[in-house]
Each structure stands twice: as structure tokens, then as C-alpha cells.
Amino acid sequence: MTDNSKSNNGDTSADIGLEPLLQAHIGRKLREFYDSAAREPVPDRFRLLLDQLENGDLEGVEAAGKADRA
Amino acid sequence: MNEEISRGLKDQLLAEIPSLRAFALSLAGIADRADDLVQDTLVKAWANADSFTRGTNMRAWLFTIMRNTFFSQYRKARREVQDVDGEAAARLVAMPDQMSHLDFTDFKAELDLLPADQREALVLIGASGFSYEEAAEICGVAVGTIKSRVNRARRRLIERLALQTDEQAVDTPNSTKA
């Protein structure tokens, strides 16, 4: 992604000036949560779905979607 | 769609699934719903592949589809009537002794308590690695709106953290609302 370090600065409100450490902590927790979710292996469900899409099997896709929600 | 394009798209989508799942979990909260959201996003992406401009950021394109899907369908089903402050306060009162250090007891739960638009902005900027400009495009709002949402989300989380810390009688300055 593009470098966003510049635009991430300069938006700190004065009234939360006591908390650069808390800000950093929140940033770490947020990335921890997100990265651990993104590290999960891709479930077969999605490989199957992409196969069906590739084969133009939209009926199969809808059936699978219904089954998953049932 | 010819075979070559179809194959390319399939590989690209497959590569983006981990990010899509992380973003979906941020938006939808519950894992089951998150994966349903991923599925709907993939199906829509496939059906609208023509609208993707080659050479542009596919992740941003997919995130746009996902968040639009979420806000048009999924959001109605939950979060709308949560008593956000009361709920958090109740939980804080219930478990002060369990906190032994300065930390969130459950960061995911705190994240879920944020208004959906603030949570979305915070995740796009703070975790997905998008710039403010990209996030603004994904959400279809002005850059200033994204900045303001991120700021409010951060301040709210800081207040929660400070609250939880106060509960342990740690001598930390209050972060009160302006």
C-alpha cells in the first residue's frame, strides 16, 4: 500500500495529548487482531466457491450459500 | 470472460481472501457472518469483474464491494440498538479484579462497541494499511470524514482503556471528554 505515515500524523487532538503510549497500544492491539485474522488459512469453502464461479456454476454457488446459512 | 482472464481473476481473488476475511471480521463481528460476507463479496466481484480497472488496487476494489454489501444488508441485522455505553460500563463494573495490567480485557469486544463507521475507518487506516485518501475512496466519503472517524474511534478506545485502568485504582490521569 502507499506510504501513509504522513497522513497519519497531524491529526492528534490536543486533548488526548497525554496518551501517545495508549495510542500506540491501541494501534498494536488493532494490528494484532487484524493480522491474526488474516493469518487464518483459507477455508475450503472459498476455494470451492471460486471453482464454481470459474465454471459458471452460479446455481451451485447459491445452493452452497443457502446450505452454509442453514 | 475468457479463460485466461478468468484464471487470473480467480488467482487474484484467492490471494485476497485472507485480507477480506480480516476486514469482514472487523465489520461483521461474528465469524460466521464474516465468512458469509466474504462469500457475497467474492460472488459480486466475479459478476462485476468488468468494473475493475486493471492496474488499480484490487484490494481497495474488493473492500469497497464488501463494505457496501455490509452496510446495505448486514448492518440492519445487528448493532443498531446496542446500549453502547451502558453495556461497556456494566462489564467494567463486573470484572475489575481480573485486570492486572494496563490492557484491554477483550480488545475485539471493545472494537465491536464502536459505531460501525468509526470501526471501519479505524481498521482501514490502522490495520489494513490504506492511506486516508484510499480509505475515503473505499467508503465514499471525504478524507476529512475518515480522519474524524478515526480520531473519534481512537479517543473512545483510549477512554475505555483509561476507564479500565481506573477500575484497578492505578493512578492514571483521566481521559475525559473534551
Short mmCIF file of C-alpha atoms in Angstrom, two decimals:
data_model
loop_
_atom_site.label_atom_id
_atom_site.label_comp_id
_atom_site.label_asym_id
_atom_site.label_seq_id
_atom_site.Cartn_x
_atom_site.Cartn_y
_atom_site.Cartn_z
CA MET A 1 0.00 0.00 0.00
CA THR A 2 1.11 3.57 -0.32
CA ASP A 3 3.05 5.29 2.39
CA ASN A 4 0.51 6.73 4.75
CA SER A 5 2.83 7.77 7.54
CA LYS A 6 2.46 11.40 6.54
CA SER A 7 -1.29 11.48 6.54
CA ASN A 8 -1.40 9.59 9.79
CA ASN A 9 0.34 12.46 11.52
CA GLY A 10 -1.06 15.82 12.36
CA ASP A 11 -4.49 14.61 13.34
CA THR A 12 -3.84 14.09 17.01
CA SER A 13 -6.23 16.08 19.09
CA ALA A 14 -4.72 18.25 21.76
CA ASP A 15 -6.96 16.87 24.47
CA ILE A 16 -5.58 13.38 24.16
CA GLY A 17 -2.00 14.57 24.38
CA LEU A 18 -1.36 12.51 27.49
CA GLU A 19 -1.73 9.28 25.63
CA PRO A 20 0.81 8.67 22.91
CA LEU A 21 1.54 5.40 24.68
CA LEU A 22 -2.12 4.45 24.77
CA GLN A 23 -2.44 5.36 21.09
CA ALA A 24 0.48 3.10 20.30
CA HIS A 25 -1.01 0.37 22.44
CA ILE A 26 -4.33 0.61 20.62
CA GLY A 27 -2.52 0.51 17.30
CA ARG A 28 -0.69 -2.64 18.34
CA LYS A 29 -3.84 -4.36 19.59
CA LEU A 30 -5.67 -3.47 16.42
CA ARG A 31 -2.96 -4.87 14.16
CA GLU A 32 -2.68 -7.93 16.38
CA PHE A 33 -6.38 -8.62 15.99
CA TYR A 34 -6.39 -7.98 12.26
CA ASP A 35 -3.19 -9.83 11.45
CA SER A 36 -4.23 -12.90 13.38
CA ALA A 37 -7.48 -12.98 11.41
CA ALA A 38 -5.57 -12.54 8.15
CA ARG A 39 -3.19 -15.37 9.04
CA GLU A 40 -6.00 -17.91 9.22
CA PRO A 41 -5.78 -20.49 6.45
CA VAL A 42 -8.30 -20.03 3.65
CA PRO A 43 -11.24 -22.38 4.26
CA ASP A 44 -12.06 -24.91 1.52
CA ARG A 45 -15.44 -23.26 1.25
CA PHE A 46 -13.86 -20.36 -0.64
CA ARG A 47 -11.70 -22.46 -2.95
CA LEU A 48 -14.83 -24.39 -3.87
CA LEU A 49 -16.72 -21.16 -4.41
CA LEU A 50 -14.06 -19.83 -6.79
CA ASP A 51 -14.08 -23.13 -8.69
CA GLN A 52 -17.83 -22.84 -9.08
CA LEU A 53 -17.57 -19.25 -10.23
CA GLU A 54 -14.90 -20.21 -12.72
CA ASN A 55 -17.11 -22.98 -14.07
CA GLY A 56 -20.07 -20.65 -14.30
CA ASP A 57 -21.91 -22.77 -11.77
CA LEU A 58 -23.90 -20.00 -10.13
CA GLU A 59 -26.66 -22.36 -9.08
CA GLY A 60 -24.12 -24.35 -7.14
CA VAL A 61 -22.92 -21.15 -5.51
CA GLU A 62 -26.38 -20.21 -4.37
CA ALA A 63 -27.07 -23.68 -3.08
CA ALA A 64 -23.81 -23.66 -1.15
CA GLY A 65 -24.63 -20.25 0.28
CA LYS A 66 -28.02 -21.46 1.48
CA ALA A 67 -26.59 -24.60 2.96
CA ASP A 68 -23.99 -22.58 4.84
CA ARG A 69 -26.57 -20.32 6.35
CA ALA A 70 -28.99 -23.08 7.23
CA MET B 1 -14.88 -13.74 -19.58
CA ASN B 2 -12.24 -15.72 -21.45
CA GLU B 3 -10.31 -18.47 -19.79
CA GLU B 4 -7.12 -16.53 -19.24
CA ILE B 5 -8.83 -13.57 -17.59
CA SER B 6 -11.00 -15.92 -15.57
CA ARG B 7 -7.95 -17.77 -14.27
CA GLY B 8 -6.16 -14.53 -13.44
CA LEU B 9 -9.12 -13.18 -11.55
CA LYS B 10 -9.52 -16.40 -9.64
CA ASP B 11 -5.90 -16.34 -8.50
CA GLN B 12 -6.12 -12.69 -7.51
CA LEU B 13 -9.30 -13.24 -5.53
CA LEU B 14 -7.80 -16.25 -3.81
CA ALA B 15 -4.81 -14.18 -2.78
CA GLU B 16 -7.05 -11.51 -1.28
CA ILE B 17 -9.22 -13.84 0.78
CA PRO B 18 -7.13 -13.58 3.97
CA SER B 19 -7.41 -9.79 3.92
CA LEU B 20 -11.07 -9.97 3.03
CA ARG B 21 -11.74 -12.25 5.98
CA ALA B 22 -9.91 -9.94 8.38
CA PHE B 23 -11.84 -6.92 7.13
CA ALA B 24 -15.11 -8.87 7.22
CA LEU B 25 -14.48 -9.89 10.80
CA SER B 26 -13.86 -6.26 11.68
CA LEU B 27 -17.12 -5.23 10.07
CA ALA B 28 -19.44 -8.09 10.92
CA GLY B 29 -18.04 -9.15 14.26
CA ILE B 30 -19.25 -12.73 14.23
CA ALA B 31 -17.10 -15.20 12.32
CA ASP B 32 -20.00 -16.97 10.56
CA ARG B 33 -21.43 -13.74 9.30
CA ALA B 34 -17.99 -12.55 8.35
CA ASP B 35 -17.46 -15.52 6.06
CA ASP B 36 -20.92 -15.06 4.54
CA LEU B 37 -19.86 -11.51 3.83
CA VAL B 38 -16.66 -12.75 2.20
CA GLN B 39 -18.69 -15.13 0.05
CA ASP B 40 -21.11 -12.42 -1.07
CA THR B 41 -18.17 -10.17 -1.86
CA LEU B 42 -16.44 -12.80 -3.99
CA VAL B 43 -19.62 -13.54 -5.93
CA LYS B 44 -20.25 -9.85 -6.58
CA ALA B 45 -16.63 -9.28 -7.53
CA TRP B 46 -16.83 -12.10 -10.03
CA ALA B 47 -20.08 -10.85 -11.51
CA ASN B 48 -18.75 -7.30 -11.76
CA ALA B 49 -15.22 -8.07 -12.83
CA ASP B 50 -15.69 -5.71 -15.77
CA SER B 51 -15.92 -2.78 -13.41
CA PHE B 52 -12.44 -3.43 -12.05
CA THR B 53 -9.89 -1.17 -13.69
CA ARG B 54 -6.74 -3.11 -14.41
CA GLY B 55 -3.68 -1.65 -12.80
CA THR B 56 -5.62 -0.23 -9.89
CA ASN B 57 -5.67 -1.63 -6.37
CA MET B 58 -7.71 -4.82 -6.35
CA ARG B 59 -7.84 -4.96 -2.58
CA ALA B 60 -9.36 -1.49 -2.44
CA TRP B 61 -11.90 -2.51 -5.07
CA LEU B 62 -12.84 -5.65 -3.13
CA PHE B 63 -13.04 -3.78 0.17
CA THR B 64 -15.38 -1.29 -1.47
CA ILE B 65 -17.67 -4.09 -2.59
CA MET B 66 -17.52 -5.67 0.83
CA ARG B 67 -18.27 -2.60 2.88
CA ASN B 68 -21.11 -1.57 0.55
CA THR B 69 -22.58 -5.05 0.88
CA PHE B 70 -22.21 -4.94 4.63
CA PHE B 71 -23.77 -1.53 5.09
CA SER B 72 -26.67 -2.29 2.77
CA GLN B 73 -27.53 -5.71 4.22
CA TYR B 74 -25.73 -6.91 7.27
CA ARG B 75 -25.76 -3.84 9.38
CA LYS B 76 -29.53 -3.83 9.64
CA ALA B 77 -29.42 -7.15 11.40
CA ARG B 78 -27.27 -6.10 14.34
CA ARG B 79 -25.62 -3.35 16.33
CA GLU B 80 -28.35 -0.84 15.69
CA VAL B 81 -29.92 -0.84 19.10
CA GLN B 82 -26.99 -1.52 21.34
CA ASP B 83 -26.76 0.49 24.51
CA VAL B 84 -23.10 1.02 23.91
CA ASP B 85 -22.08 2.96 26.98
CA GLY B 86 -24.30 1.10 29.38
CA GLU B 87 -23.11 -2.23 28.15
CA ALA B 88 -19.45 -1.36 28.49
CA ALA B 89 -19.97 0.19 31.89
CA ALA B 90 -21.76 -2.88 33.13
CA ARG B 91 -18.95 -5.07 32.03
CA LEU B 92 -16.33 -2.84 33.59
CA VAL B 93 -18.08 -2.92 36.93
CA ALA B 94 -18.39 -6.65 36.73
CA MET B 95 -14.78 -7.52 36.27
CA PRO B 96 -12.40 -5.02 37.88
CA ASP B 97 -10.39 -7.59 39.77
CA GLN B 98 -9.46 -9.53 36.71
CA MET B 99 -7.32 -6.78 35.26
CA SER B 100 -3.79 -6.98 36.44
CA HIS B 101 -2.10 -4.71 33.95
CA LEU B 102 -2.87 -1.89 31.62
CA ASP B 103 -4.63 -3.60 28.80
CA PHE B 104 -7.99 -4.22 27.25
CA THR B 105 -9.65 -7.26 28.72
CA ASP B 106 -11.06 -8.03 25.31
CA PHE B 107 -9.94 -5.77 22.52
CA LYS B 108 -12.27 -7.35 19.97
CA ALA B 109 -15.24 -6.66 22.21
CA GLU B 110 -14.19 -3.03 22.55
CA LEU B 111 -13.79 -2.78 18.81
CA ASP B 112 -17.29 -4.17 18.35
CA LEU B 113 -18.70 -1.48 20.59
CA LEU B 114 -17.55 1.28 18.29
CA PRO B 115 -20.08 2.68 15.84
CA ALA B 116 -19.69 0.75 12.58
CA ASP B 117 -18.46 3.72 10.55
CA GLN B 118 -15.76 4.54 13.10
CA ARG B 119 -14.67 0.94 13.40
CA GLU B 120 -14.43 0.64 9.64
CA ALA B 121 -12.29 3.77 9.34
CA LEU B 122 -10.03 2.74 12.20
CA VAL B 123 -9.41 -0.70 10.70
CA LEU B 124 -8.77 0.60 7.19
CA ILE B 125 -6.23 3.12 8.45
CA GLY B 126 -4.78 1.35 11.45
CA ALA B 127 -4.64 -2.25 10.28
CA SER B 128 -5.33 -2.68 6.57
CA GLY B 129 -2.60 -0.26 5.60
CA PHE B 130 -4.68 2.04 3.43
CA SER B 131 -3.93 5.74 3.23
CA TYR B 132 -6.56 8.26 4.29
CA GLU B 133 -7.16 9.01 0.63
CA GLU B 134 -7.69 5.35 -0.23
CA ALA B 135 -9.95 4.80 2.77
CA ALA B 136 -12.01 7.83 1.77
CA GLU B 137 -12.46 6.38 -1.70
CA ILE B 138 -13.40 2.95 -0.35
CA CYS B 139 -16.02 4.45 1.98
CA GLY B 140 -17.22 7.05 -0.49
CA VAL B 141 -16.69 9.97 1.89
CA ALA B 142 -14.30 12.92 2.21
CA VAL B 143 -10.80 12.45 3.59
CA GLY B 144 -11.69 14.74 6.49
CA THR B 145 -14.59 12.45 7.39
CA ILE B 146 -12.24 9.48 7.60
CA LYS B 147 -9.82 11.45 9.78
CA SER B 148 -12.61 12.49 12.08
CA ARG B 149 -13.96 8.93 12.38
CA VAL B 150 -10.50 7.55 13.12
CA ASN B 151 -9.94 10.22 15.74
CA ARG B 152 -13.22 9.53 17.45
CA ALA B 153 -12.59 5.80 17.41
CA ARG B 154 -9.14 6.23 18.92
CA ARG B 155 -10.36 8.62 21.57
CA ARG B 156 -13.17 6.30 22.51
CA LEU B 157 -10.83 3.33 22.85
CA ILE B 158 -8.45 5.43 24.92
CA GLU B 159 -11.32 6.37 27.22
CA ARG B 160 -12.20 2.70 27.62
CA LEU B 161 -8.64 1.82 28.38
CA ALA B 162 -8.39 4.63 30.90
CA LEU B 163 -11.68 3.54 32.48
CA GLN B 164 -10.49 0.00 32.84
CA THR B 165 -7.25 1.24 34.31
CA ASP B 166 -9.10 3.46 36.79
CA GLU B 167 -11.06 0.45 37.91
CA GLN B 168 -7.85 -1.04 39.18
CA ALA B 169 -7.14 2.11 41.19
CA VAL B 170 -4.00 2.71 39.21
CA ASP B 171 -3.02 6.35 39.45
CA THR B 172 -3.57 7.34 35.88
CA PRO B 173 -4.91 10.70 34.74
CA ASN B 174 -8.47 10.59 33.50
CA SER B 175 -9.01 10.99 29.84
CA THR B 176 -12.27 12.85 30.00
CA LYS B 177 -14.28 14.01 27.09
CA ALA B 178 -13.46 17.43 25.75
#
